[in-house]
Amino acid sequence: IVRVANSAYFRTARPVTGLPQAITLLGQDGLRRVVMQMVMRPILRTDESVGSQQAGERLWEHAERCARACIFLGRGVCDPFEAFLAGLVSQTGAQAILREVERLPDGTALTFSRPFVAALGQQIERLSLHAARHWEFPARVVQALAERADPTDAGARTPLGRALLASSRVAMLDVLAERGAADADA
């Protein structure tokens, strides 16, 4: 909490040295975000193998960027903390799938067809929704994830659902561009 309060985003004239000062600076929403990041980070990252560590790190990068983008895209129409939660939890299904692939005898040798990858994407959405329900996240967060997980839905209907859909795509493009796998101008 103190480290976040001393980050460039919250930069003050003098360094924050104590927890009470940091909490005052972050405010209730900032503190809730920091705590949620601390809770979600170990869920999305894993220490099982080098490959899963790298995948977990990328998932975490995507989830953080998705959460920030969701706050930005939902500005004025969505609760910022709910937008943050939706962005973070949207990747929990992917981590669950990664852990299962890791358990396969030779999971690294798998090849995936386009239909299989599409089905896997839908399963990731459903698992993320299930996690949000299980953790009893706010109703609007669950609704946004439900809209995203519904393959028959042509587009998200709620403001948070629309922000989540767009933020996930923006975050993915941002991570890919940073790694040189996509055109940064896209």
PDB file of C-alpha atoms in Angstrom, residues 108-169:
ATOM      1  CA  THR A 108       3.348 -28.276 -24.490  1.00  0.00           C
ATOM      2  CA  ALA A 109       3.063 -30.497 -27.583  1.00  0.00           C
ATOM      3  CA  LEU A 110      -0.644 -29.775 -28.088  1.00  0.00           C
ATOM      4  CA  THR A 111      -1.822 -28.227 -31.337  1.00  0.00           C
ATOM      5  CA  PHE A 112      -5.074 -26.324 -31.384  1.00  0.00           C
ATOM      6  CA  SER A 113      -7.459 -25.957 -34.306  1.00  0.00           C
ATOM      7  CA  ARG A 114      -9.398 -22.713 -34.816  1.00  0.00           C
ATOM      8  CA  PRO A 115     -12.710 -24.276 -33.661  1.00  0.00           C
ATOM      9  CA  PHE A 116     -11.000 -25.686 -30.574  1.00  0.00           C
ATOM     10  CA  VAL A 117      -9.468 -22.293 -29.705  1.00  0.00           C
ATOM     11  CA  ALA A 118     -12.870 -20.619 -30.163  1.00  0.00           C
ATOM     12  CA  ALA A 119     -14.503 -23.191 -27.883  1.00  0.00           C
ATOM     13  CA  LEU A 120     -11.701 -22.729 -25.386  1.00  0.00           C
ATOM     14  CA  GLY A 121     -12.321 -18.966 -25.447  1.00  0.00           C
ATOM     15  CA  GLN A 122     -15.979 -19.527 -24.585  1.00  0.00           C
ATOM     16  CA  GLN A 123     -15.010 -21.884 -21.774  1.00  0.00           C
ATOM     17  CA  ILE A 124     -12.610 -19.259 -20.400  1.00  0.00           C
ATOM     18  CA  GLU A 125     -15.459 -16.725 -20.348  1.00  0.00           C
ATOM     19  CA  ARG A 126     -17.760 -19.192 -18.558  1.00  0.00           C
ATOM     20  CA  LEU A 127     -15.118 -20.060 -15.963  1.00  0.00           C
ATOM     21  CA  SER A 128     -14.449 -16.375 -15.269  1.00  0.00           C
ATOM     22  CA  LEU A 129     -18.185 -15.840 -14.802  1.00  0.00           C
ATOM     23  CA  HIS A 130     -18.367 -18.840 -12.468  1.00  0.00           C
ATOM     24  CA  ALA A 131     -15.480 -17.432 -10.389  1.00  0.00           C
ATOM     25  CA  ALA A 132     -17.183 -14.033 -10.070  1.00  0.00           C
ATOM     26  CA  ARG A 133     -20.421 -15.709  -8.943  1.00  0.00           C
ATOM     27  CA  HIS A 134     -18.583 -17.965  -6.498  1.00  0.00           C
ATOM     28  CA  TRP A 135     -16.721 -15.002  -4.980  1.00  0.00           C
ATOM     29  CA  GLU A 136     -20.030 -13.109  -4.779  1.00  0.00           C
ATOM     30  CA  PHE A 137     -18.831 -10.126  -6.789  1.00  0.00           C
ATOM     31  CA  PRO A 138     -21.277  -7.238  -7.284  1.00  0.00           C
ATOM     32  CA  ALA A 139     -24.274  -7.986  -9.502  1.00  0.00           C
ATOM     33  CA  ARG A 140     -23.191  -5.560 -12.244  1.00  0.00           C
ATOM     34  CA  VAL A 141     -19.782  -7.261 -12.498  1.00  0.00           C
ATOM     35  CA  VAL A 142     -21.424 -10.675 -12.763  1.00  0.00           C
ATOM     36  CA  GLN A 143     -23.871  -9.332 -15.368  1.00  0.00           C
ATOM     37  CA  ALA A 144     -21.034  -7.876 -17.470  1.00  0.00           C
ATOM     38  CA  LEU A 145     -19.191 -11.201 -17.387  1.00  0.00           C
ATOM     39  CA  ALA A 146     -22.421 -13.061 -18.213  1.00  0.00           C
ATOM     40  CA  GLU A 147     -22.966 -10.865 -21.265  1.00  0.00           C
ATOM     41  CA  ARG A 148     -19.433 -11.561 -22.401  1.00  0.00           C
ATOM     42  CA  ALA A 149     -19.817 -15.324 -21.846  1.00  0.00           C
ATOM     43  CA  ASP A 150     -23.060 -15.591 -23.849  1.00  0.00           C
ATOM     44  CA  PRO A 151     -22.127 -16.753 -27.371  1.00  0.00           C
ATOM     45  CA  THR A 152     -25.594 -15.856 -28.699  1.00  0.00           C
ATOM     46  CA  ASP A 153     -25.279 -12.240 -27.567  1.00  0.00           C
ATOM     47  CA  ALA A 154     -24.220 -10.038 -30.486  1.00  0.00           C
ATOM     48  CA  GLY A 155     -22.891  -7.397 -28.113  1.00  0.00           C
ATOM     49  CA  ALA A 156     -22.846  -6.440 -24.481  1.00  0.00           C
ATOM     50  CA  ARG A 157     -25.975  -4.660 -23.321  1.00  0.00           C
ATOM     51  CA  THR A 158     -24.978  -2.926 -20.084  1.00  0.00           C
ATOM     52  CA  PRO A 159     -22.487  -0.055 -19.889  1.00  0.00           C
ATOM     53  CA  LEU A 160     -20.090  -2.196 -17.835  1.00  0.00           C
ATOM     54  CA  GLY A 161     -20.504  -5.098 -20.261  1.00  0.00           C
ATOM     55  CA  ARG A 162     -19.632  -2.865 -23.205  1.00  0.00           C
ATOM     56  CA  ALA A 163     -16.649  -1.370 -21.345  1.00  0.00           C
ATOM     57  CA  LEU A 164     -15.401  -4.843 -20.408  1.00  0.00           C
ATOM     58  CA  LEU A 165     -15.677  -6.162 -23.945  1.00  0.00           C
ATOM     59  CA  ALA A 166     -13.800  -3.200 -25.396  1.00  0.00           C
ATOM     60  CA  SER A 167     -11.215  -3.066 -22.612  1.00  0.00           C
ATOM     61  CA  SER A 168     -10.327  -6.715 -23.024  1.00  0.00           C
ATOM     62  CA  ARG A 169      -9.627  -6.176 -26.714  1.00  0.00           C
TER      63      ARG A 169
END
